[in-house]
Each structure stands twice: as structure tokens, then as C-alpha cells.
mmCIF file of C-alpha atoms in Angstrom:
data_model
loop_
_atom_site.group_PDB
_atom_site.id
_atom_site.type_symbol
_atom_site.label_atom_id
_atom_site.label_comp_id
_atom_site.label_asym_id
_atom_site.label_seq_id
_atom_site.Cartn_x
_atom_site.Cartn_y
_atom_site.Cartn_z
ATOM 1 C CA MET Z 1 69.523 89.348 73.938
ATOM 2 C CA PHE Z 2 71.891 86.474 74.479
ATOM 3 C CA LEU Z 3 74.710 88.519 73.143
ATOM 4 C CA LEU Z 4 74.012 91.430 75.201
ATOM 5 C CA MET Z 5 73.925 89.176 78.363
ATOM 6 C CA LEU Z 6 77.250 87.963 77.311
ATOM 7 C CA ALA Z 7 78.677 91.311 76.919
ATOM 8 C CA CYS Z 8 77.136 92.245 80.497
ATOM 9 C CA LYS Z 9 78.603 89.167 81.875
ATOM 10 C CA ALA Z 10 80.850 89.810 85.106
ATOM 11 C CA PRO Z 11 84.421 88.421 84.640
ATOM 12 C CA ASP Z 12 85.251 85.248 86.611
ATOM 13 C CA PRO Z 13 86.395 85.788 90.103
ATOM 14 C CA ALA Z 14 90.284 85.788 90.622
ATOM 15 C CA PRO Z 15 91.535 82.542 91.930
ATOM 16 C CA VAL Z 16 92.101 81.725 95.595
ATOM 17 C CA GLU Z 17 94.874 79.154 95.533
ATOM 18 C CA VAL Z 18 98.559 80.076 94.955
ATOM 19 C CA GLU Z 19 99.103 77.895 91.920
ATOM 20 C CA GLU Z 20 96.280 79.357 89.879
ATOM 21 C CA LEU Z 21 97.101 82.966 91.399
ATOM 22 C CA SER Z 22 100.659 82.534 89.659
ATOM 23 C CA SER Z 23 99.276 82.360 86.202
ATOM 24 C CA PHE Z 24 96.530 84.703 87.120
ATOM 25 C CA PHE Z 25 98.744 87.526 87.887
ATOM 26 C CA LEU Z 26 101.310 86.696 84.913
ATOM 27 C CA ASN Z 27 98.270 86.910 82.471
ATOM 28 C CA HIS Z 28 96.524 89.781 84.046
ATOM 29 C CA TYR Z 29 99.206 92.003 84.196
ATOM 30 C CA GLU Z 30 98.148 94.553 81.752
ATOM 31 C CA ASP Z 31 94.525 94.591 82.719
ATOM 32 C CA GLU Z 32 93.106 98.056 82.408
ATOM 33 C CA GLU Z 33 90.324 97.548 85.282
ATOM 34 C CA PRO Z 34 92.511 97.199 88.594
ATOM 35 C CA GLU Z 35 89.707 95.364 90.384
ATOM 36 C CA ARG Z 36 90.352 91.740 89.608
ATOM 37 C CA LEU Z 37 94.076 92.541 90.413
ATOM 38 C CA ALA Z 38 93.083 93.788 93.824
ATOM 39 C CA GLU Z 39 90.742 90.812 94.349
ATOM 40 C CA GLY Z 40 93.771 88.471 93.514
ATOM 41 C CA ALA Z 41 95.805 90.507 95.837
ATOM 42 C CA ALA Z 42 93.346 90.013 98.566
ATOM 43 C CA ASN Z 43 93.153 86.303 97.919
ATOM 44 C CA LEU Z 44 97.166 86.093 97.748
ATOM 45 C CA GLU Z 45 97.252 87.795 101.394
ATOM 46 C CA ALA Z 46 94.542 85.430 102.646
ATOM 47 C CA TRP Z 47 96.307 82.231 101.292
ATOM 48 C CA TYR Z 48 99.327 83.354 102.892
ATOM 49 C CA ASP Z 49 97.567 84.158 106.248
ATOM 50 C CA SER Z 50 95.749 80.653 106.119
ATOM 51 C CA ASN Z 51 98.781 78.623 104.976
ATOM 52 C CA VAL Z 52 101.912 80.212 106.126
ATOM 53 C CA GLY Z 53 101.185 82.825 108.821
ATOM 54 C CA SER Z 54 104.710 84.091 109.306
ATOM 55 C CA GLY Z 55 108.074 83.407 107.567
ATOM 56 C CA ASP Z 56 108.522 82.403 104.147
ATOM 57 C CA LEU Z 57 107.177 79.401 101.808
ATOM 58 C CA GLY Z 58 108.646 78.444 98.685
ATOM 59 C CA GLY Z 59 107.434 75.279 96.251
ATOM 60 C CA GLN Z 60 106.884 74.172 92.869
ATOM 61 C CA LEU Z 61 104.369 75.239 90.279
ATOM 62 C CA GLU Z 62 102.789 73.494 87.415
ATOM 63 C CA ASP Z 63 103.944 74.533 84.005
ATOM 64 C CA LEU Z 64 102.264 77.305 82.220
ATOM 65 C CA SER Z 65 99.845 76.259 79.297
ATOM 66 C CA LEU Z 66 100.900 76.767 75.606
ATOM 67 C CA GLU Z 67 97.992 79.480 75.693
ATOM 68 C CA ASP Z 68 99.526 81.157 78.501
ATOM 69 C CA VAL Z 69 102.956 81.856 76.768
ATOM 70 C CA VAL Z 70 101.337 82.390 73.330
ATOM 71 C CA ALA Z 71 99.428 85.213 75.038
ATOM 72 C CA LEU Z 72 102.806 86.678 76.190
ATOM 73 C CA GLY Z 73 104.046 86.940 72.699
ATOM 74 C CA MET Z 74 105.679 83.742 72.267
ATOM 75 C CA PRO Z 75 105.356 81.647 68.993
ATOM 76 C CA GLU Z 76 102.482 78.951 68.681
ATOM 77 C CA ASP Z 77 104.988 76.105 68.462
ATOM 78 C CA THR Z 78 106.764 77.049 71.587
ATOM 79 C CA ASP Z 79 108.109 73.889 73.292
ATOM 80 C CA ILE Z 80 106.516 73.974 76.696
ATOM 81 C CA ASP Z 81 107.775 70.347 77.866
ATOM 82 C CA LEU Z 82 110.996 71.232 79.725
ATOM 83 C CA MET Z 83 109.637 74.269 81.835
ATOM 84 C CA VAL Z 84 109.900 74.165 85.647
ATOM 85 C CA GLY Z 85 108.038 76.603 87.610
ATOM 86 C CA VAL Z 86 108.683 77.629 91.481
ATOM 87 C CA PHE Z 87 107.238 80.382 93.683
ATOM 88 C CA HIS Z 88 108.482 82.017 96.719
ATOM 89 C CA LEU Z 89 106.340 84.096 99.174
ATOM 90 C CA THR Z 90 108.017 86.238 101.843
ATOM 91 C CA PRO Z 91 107.582 89.419 103.930
ATOM 92 C CA GLN Z 92 109.941 91.994 102.959
ATOM 93 C CA THR Z 93 111.496 94.502 105.461
ATOM 94 C CA CYS Z 94 110.978 97.283 103.165
ATOM 95 C CA THR Z 95 108.293 100.025 101.812
ATOM 96 C CA ASN Z 96 107.059 99.789 98.482
ATOM 97 C CA ASP Z 97 108.496 103.083 97.642
ATOM 98 C CA GLN Z 98 112.119 101.346 98.492
ATOM 99 C CA ILE Z 99 111.108 98.335 96.185
ATOM 100 C CA ALA Z 100 110.443 100.779 93.432
ATOM 101 C CA GLY Z 101 113.421 102.659 93.943
ATOM 102 C CA ILE Z 102 115.523 99.425 93.653
ATOM 103 C CA PHE Z 103 113.630 98.209 90.684
ATOM 104 C CA LEU Z 104 114.168 101.429 88.983
ATOM 105 C CA TYR Z 105 117.834 101.760 89.649
ATOM 106 C CA PRO Z 106 119.695 101.258 86.255
ATOM 107 C CA ASP Z 107 122.750 99.468 87.222
ATOM 108 C CA GLN Z 108 121.501 96.259 88.763
ATOM 109 C CA ASP Z 109 124.828 94.528 88.502
ATOM 110 C CA GLU Z 110 126.029 97.103 91.415
ATOM 111 C CA LEU Z 111 123.147 95.955 93.588
ATOM 112 C CA PHE Z 112 123.275 92.230 92.838
ATOM 113 C CA PRO Z 113 127.165 91.970 91.872
ATOM 114 C CA ASP Z 114 126.775 87.927 92.222
ATOM 115 C CA SER Z 115 123.755 87.845 89.736
ATOM 116 C CA TYR Z 116 125.483 89.085 86.437
ATOM 117 C CA VAL Z 117 128.709 88.674 84.355
ATOM 118 C CA ALA Z 118 127.165 91.764 82.457
ATOM 119 C CA TYR Z 119 124.109 93.806 82.486
ATOM 120 C CA GLY Z 120 122.797 96.799 80.497
ATOM 121 C CA ARG Z 121 119.274 98.402 80.633
ATOM 122 C CA ASP Z 122 117.264 100.234 77.981
ATOM 123 C CA TYR Z 123 114.376 102.211 79.259
ATOM 124 C CA LYS Z 124 111.464 102.226 77.003
ATOM 125 C CA THR Z 125 109.527 104.881 79.042
ATOM 126 C CA ASP Z 126 110.183 107.696 81.440
ATOM 127 C CA THR Z 127 110.716 106.467 84.853
ATOM 128 C CA ASP Z 128 111.182 109.679 86.802
ATOM 129 C CA CYS Z 129 107.666 109.936 87.202
ATOM 130 C CA PHE Z 130 106.932 106.713 88.805
ATOM 131 C CA ARG Z 131 108.221 107.071 92.302
ATOM 132 C CA PRO Z 132 106.539 110.447 93.110
ATOM 133 C CA GLY Z 133 103.150 108.818 91.549
ATOM 134 C CA ASP Z 134 102.873 110.797 88.486
ATOM 135 C CA CYS Z 135 102.618 107.704 86.345
ATOM 136 C CA ASP Z 136 102.183 104.119 87.142
ATOM 137 C CA ALA Z 137 103.999 102.232 84.744
ATOM 138 C CA ALA Z 138 107.572 101.811 83.538
ATOM 139 C CA GLU Z 139 109.158 99.656 81.034
ATOM 140 C CA TRP Z 140 112.605 98.474 80.025
ATOM 141 C CA ASP Z 141 114.716 95.906 78.082
ATOM 142 C CA ILE Z 142 117.479 94.061 79.741
ATOM 143 C CA ASN Z 143 120.568 92.803 78.086
ATOM 144 C CA ILE Z 144 122.340 90.153 80.388
ATOM 145 C CA THR Z 145 125.152 87.677 80.522
ATOM 146 C CA THR Z 146 125.092 85.207 83.430
ATOM 147 C CA ALA Z 147 127.095 82.031 84.356
ATOM 148 C CA LEU Z 148 125.201 78.774 84.383
ATOM 149 C CA ALA Z 149 127.858 75.932 85.525
ATOM 150 C CA LEU Z 150 130.841 74.273 84.243
ATOM 151 C CA GLY Z 151 132.033 77.570 82.437
ATOM 152 C CA THR Z 152 128.960 77.915 80.642
ATOM 153 C CA GLU Z 153 127.919 81.541 80.179
ATOM 154 C CA MET Z 154 124.649 82.759 78.637
ATOM 155 C CA THR Z 155 123.595 86.049 76.874
ATOM 156 C CA TYR Z 156 119.984 87.196 76.503
ATOM 157 C CA THR Z 157 117.529 89.849 76.589
ATOM 158 C CA LEU Z 158 114.585 90.322 78.917
ATOM 159 C CA GLU Z 159 111.681 92.407 78.691
ATOM 160 C CA SER Z 160 110.512 93.758 82.005
ATOM 161 C CA GLY Z 161 108.971 96.450 83.796
ATOM 162 C CA LEU Z 162 106.855 97.923 86.920
ATOM 163 C CA ILE Z 163 103.364 98.733 87.270
ATOM 164 C CA ARG Z 164 101.517 100.462 90.343
ATOM 165 C CA VAL Z 165 97.822 99.183 90.621
ATOM 166 C CA ARG Z 166 95.610 101.525 92.242
ATOM 167 C CA PRO Z 167 92.504 99.827 93.494
ATOM 168 C CA SER Z 168 89.439 102.267 93.660
ATOM 169 C CA GLU Z 169 88.771 103.755 97.276
ATOM 170 C CA GLU Z 170 85.513 101.745 97.326
ATOM 171 C CA SER Z 171 87.306 98.324 96.768
ATOM 172 C CA GLU Z 172 86.018 95.775 98.932
ATOM 173 C CA THR Z 173 89.011 93.602 98.310
ATOM 174 C CA PHE Z 174 92.698 94.892 98.715
ATOM 175 C CA SER Z 175 92.511 98.576 98.869
ATOM 176 C CA GLU Z 176 95.937 99.789 98.875
ATOM 177 C CA PRO Z 177 98.217 100.514 95.855
ATOM 178 C CA PHE Z 178 100.550 97.706 95.326
ATOM 179 C CA LEU Z 179 103.242 97.052 92.849
ATOM 180 C CA MET Z 180 103.758 94.031 90.268
ATOM 181 C CA SER Z 181 106.579 93.449 87.982
ATOM 182 C CA ARG Z 182 106.574 91.075 84.732
ATOM 183 C CA THR Z 183 109.651 89.899 82.961
ATOM 184 C CA VAL Z 184 109.555 87.783 79.595
ATOM 185 C CA MET Z 185 112.616 86.395 77.610
ATOM 186 C CA PRO Z 186 111.204 86.676 74.071
ATOM 187 C CA GLN Z 187 114.120 84.655 72.364
ATOM 188 C CA ALA Z 188 116.204 81.705 73.573
ATOM 189 C CA ALA Z 189 119.620 82.790 75.081
ATOM 190 C CA THR Z 190 122.969 82.406 73.085
ATOM 191 C CA VAL Z 191 125.036 79.949 75.250
ATOM 192 C CA ASP Z 192 128.663 79.597 75.203
ATOM 193 C CA GLY Z 193 129.130 75.939 76.611
ATOM 194 C CA GLN Z 194 127.089 72.821 76.956
ATOM 195 C CA GLY Z 195 123.767 73.935 78.102
ATOM 196 C CA TYR Z 196 120.540 76.025 76.830
ATOM 197 C CA PHE Z 197 118.147 78.574 78.203
ATOM 198 C CA ASP Z 198 115.131 78.792 76.118
ATOM 199 C CA GLN Z 199 112.364 80.335 78.097
ATOM 200 C CA SER Z 200 111.841 82.569 81.242
ATOM 201 C CA TYR Z 201 108.573 84.088 82.645
ATOM 202 C CA GLN Z 202 108.550 85.791 85.662
ATOM 203 C CA ILE Z 203 105.955 87.748 87.709
ATOM 204 C CA GLU Z 204 106.221 89.472 91.219
ATOM 205 C CA VAL Z 205 103.542 91.183 93.501
ATOM 206 C CA PHE Z 206 104.324 93.462 96.319
ATOM 207 C CA LEU Z 207 101.575 94.001 98.743
ATOM 208 C CA PRO Z 208 102.068 96.595 101.533
ATOM 209 C CA ARG Z 209 101.073 95.698 104.988
ATOM 210 C CA GLU Z 210 101.333 97.364 108.254
ATOM 211 C CA ASP Z 211 104.995 96.704 109.396
ATOM 212 C CA ASP Z 212 106.367 95.001 105.988
ATOM 213 C CA VAL Z 213 105.622 94.235 102.174
ATOM 214 C CA LEU Z 214 104.323 90.639 101.248
ATOM 215 C CA HIS Z 215 106.402 89.594 98.130
ATOM 216 C CA PHE Z 216 105.329 87.046 95.898
ATOM 217 C CA TYR Z 217 107.735 85.770 93.141
ATOM 218 C CA ALA Z 218 106.717 83.165 90.570
ATOM 219 C CA LEU Z 219 109.204 81.840 87.810
ATOM 220 C CA TRP Z 220 108.980 79.423 85.040
ATOM 221 C CA ASN Z 221 112.398 78.544 83.183
ATOM 222 C CA ALA Z 222 113.205 76.143 80.363
ATOM 223 C CA GLY Z 223 116.842 75.505 80.611
ATOM 224 C CA GLY Z 224 119.523 73.235 81.455
ATOM 225 C CA LEU Z 225 122.762 71.472 80.637
ATOM 226 C CA GLN Z 226 123.210 68.509 78.401
ATOM 227 C CA GLY Z 227 123.557 65.432 80.035
ATOM 228 C CA LEU Z 228 121.290 66.298 83.303
ATOM 229 C CA ASP Z 229 117.480 65.456 83.533
ATOM 230 C CA PRO Z 230 115.631 68.650 83.029
ATOM 231 C CA ASP Z 231 113.049 67.386 85.419
ATOM 232 C CA ALA Z 232 115.661 66.574 88.312
ATOM 233 C CA PRO Z 233 114.944 68.363 91.492
ATOM 234 C CA PHE Z 234 118.188 70.193 91.105
ATOM 235 C CA TRP Z 235 116.556 72.756 88.670
ATOM 236 C CA LYS Z 236 113.659 73.428 91.079
ATOM 237 C CA ASP Z 237 116.153 73.766 94.073
ATOM 238 C CA GLN Z 238 118.392 76.009 92.029
ATOM 239 C CA TYR Z 239 115.753 78.439 90.848
ATOM 240 C CA LEU Z 240 114.101 78.513 94.360
ATOM 241 C CA ASP Z 241 117.578 79.108 96.202
ATOM 242 C CA SER Z 242 118.382 81.929 93.643
ATOM 243 C CA ILE Z 243 114.974 83.816 94.309
ATOM 244 C CA ILE Z 244 115.521 83.414 98.183
ATOM 245 C CA GLU Z 245 118.743 84.766 97.932
ATOM 246 C CA TRP Z 246 117.497 87.744 95.655
ATOM 247 C CA ASP Z 247 114.783 88.392 98.311
ATOM 248 C CA GLU Z 248 117.330 88.602 101.203
ATOM 249 C CA ASN Z 249 119.274 90.872 99.090
ATOM 250 C CA ILE Z 250 116.338 93.157 98.612
ATOM 251 C CA ASP Z 251 115.975 93.319 102.299
ATOM 252 C CA ALA Z 252 119.563 94.330 102.759
ATOM 253 C CA LEU Z 253 119.312 97.154 100.144
ATOM 254 C CA CYS Z 254 116.168 98.482 101.869
ATOM 255 C CA ALA Z 255 118.230 98.871 104.929
ATOM 256 C CA GLU Z 256 121.060 100.675 102.729
ATOM 257 C CA PRO Z 257 119.294 103.152 100.665
ATOM 258 C CA GLU Z 258 122.475 105.104 99.874
ATOM 259 C CA LYS Z 259 123.365 102.342 97.774
ATOM 260 C CA TRP Z 260 120.615 102.921 95.046
ATOM 261 C CA GLY Z 261 119.640 106.631 95.996
ATOM 262 C CA GLY Z 262 116.911 105.963 98.159
#
């Protein structure tokens, strides 16, 4: 009877604070039941309304736990001591269909030319079915070379994708379909220069609202340059500035759909 009660026990409710929601979305990205993600989406929107109201907000996050990163496929001896986490929460002047079109565009270096030295994408699933709604998941690998600083270049692979979460019509939380994207770097980057880039974990959530899309972006990186303190505020500021610039570019692309076939 005790085991039966455990089996029937309802899952813990979704968190209500942005700190806990960050790792919640990262860890529950592949949940087969959408209702917990919808509950998290509703809590995220409520947190934004209560703590921000309008405009954007960015800040630092606590590190992920070893349990978190192992669940994402990382080795059990992964060193998480040098991790830096940040988040950005902002309205985007887009629709979720536009967001999907931008994310699915294969040549991201054309859309974000200042972000990459080299970019290539290998799709692992058919993506043509995603935008019309005939499928709700797309996966791809990305091969990237980027510039860090002082002439340092890094080459690495990211495992990424996009999903559409469809809450039930009877959902008492967030009732509209919304988008999520998760990205993980499975192996340390190859670095040409005095630096290192060992880990990256990213989660994005796009919640449609009446006039915009509320975009939540959380990022945890472990990287740096020899001789610079990995805990220095410089790294948090750099990561956050990069996300803010990324989000501004998304708004610009939503206004110019001819660039990505919208």
C-alpha cells in the first residue's frame, strides 16, 4: 500500500522564483507531460509581472548542481567550480511563429554575423513540420568557432533544439502553446590561445502574450582566460551583455522577415 501511495503521489509543484525556475526549465525540458512546464510558465509570467512589470531584467544565477549537469549527459567527475550563471527576461516584439522561423534558419551566421567566426548546423530531425504545427520538436548539432579575446578563438559543438509545449485546453495555469530551446556543450572547446571554455548550458522560454512574447534566457558557462579571475564580475557582465545584444537582434529580425524567409 505504501508503494502504491508513492506511485500515485502528485509531482512537486513548479517553483515560483526565477532562480529555481531556471534549473527547473533546464531539467524538465524533455518532460512528456506538459502540465508541469505550463505551471512553470505561469509562475514565470507571474514573477515578471510582480518583480519587473515592464522592460527587461537581468542578473546572476547560482551554479547548477553536479546532479543537474550529470542529468544532461555530463560525466560524474565534471568540475562545476568555475561556473558562472546569468539570466535575462524581456518582452520581444515578435510572435512565436517568427521566433521559430529564426531559430530554424540554418545559416545563423547570416542572421548574427558578429557572433561567429564560423558556423555549421547538422539537423537530427525533420524541421519542415515544425512551423505548421505538424510536429513539436526539432533537434540539431552546431559546429562553431568564436572569438573570445586577445586573439583567442574557440571551436566547439553544441547540442540544441526547439520544442513547442502544448498545455491541455483545460489547463488552469498557462494555457497557450509556448516554445522552449535547450542547448548543451557536451565536450570542452578546442581553444587556440590563452583561454578555456569547458562547459555551457542554456535554456530559453518564449511565452506568447497579447502584444509580445516574454523571453526568458538562462545561461551557465565555465570558461575564461589564464590570469583572469573566473569569478570576476567581468564574466557575468560579458555573458549578460551578449544575451541582451542577442535579444535586441531577435527584435530586429522579427521586423525584417525577408532575412530569414518569414
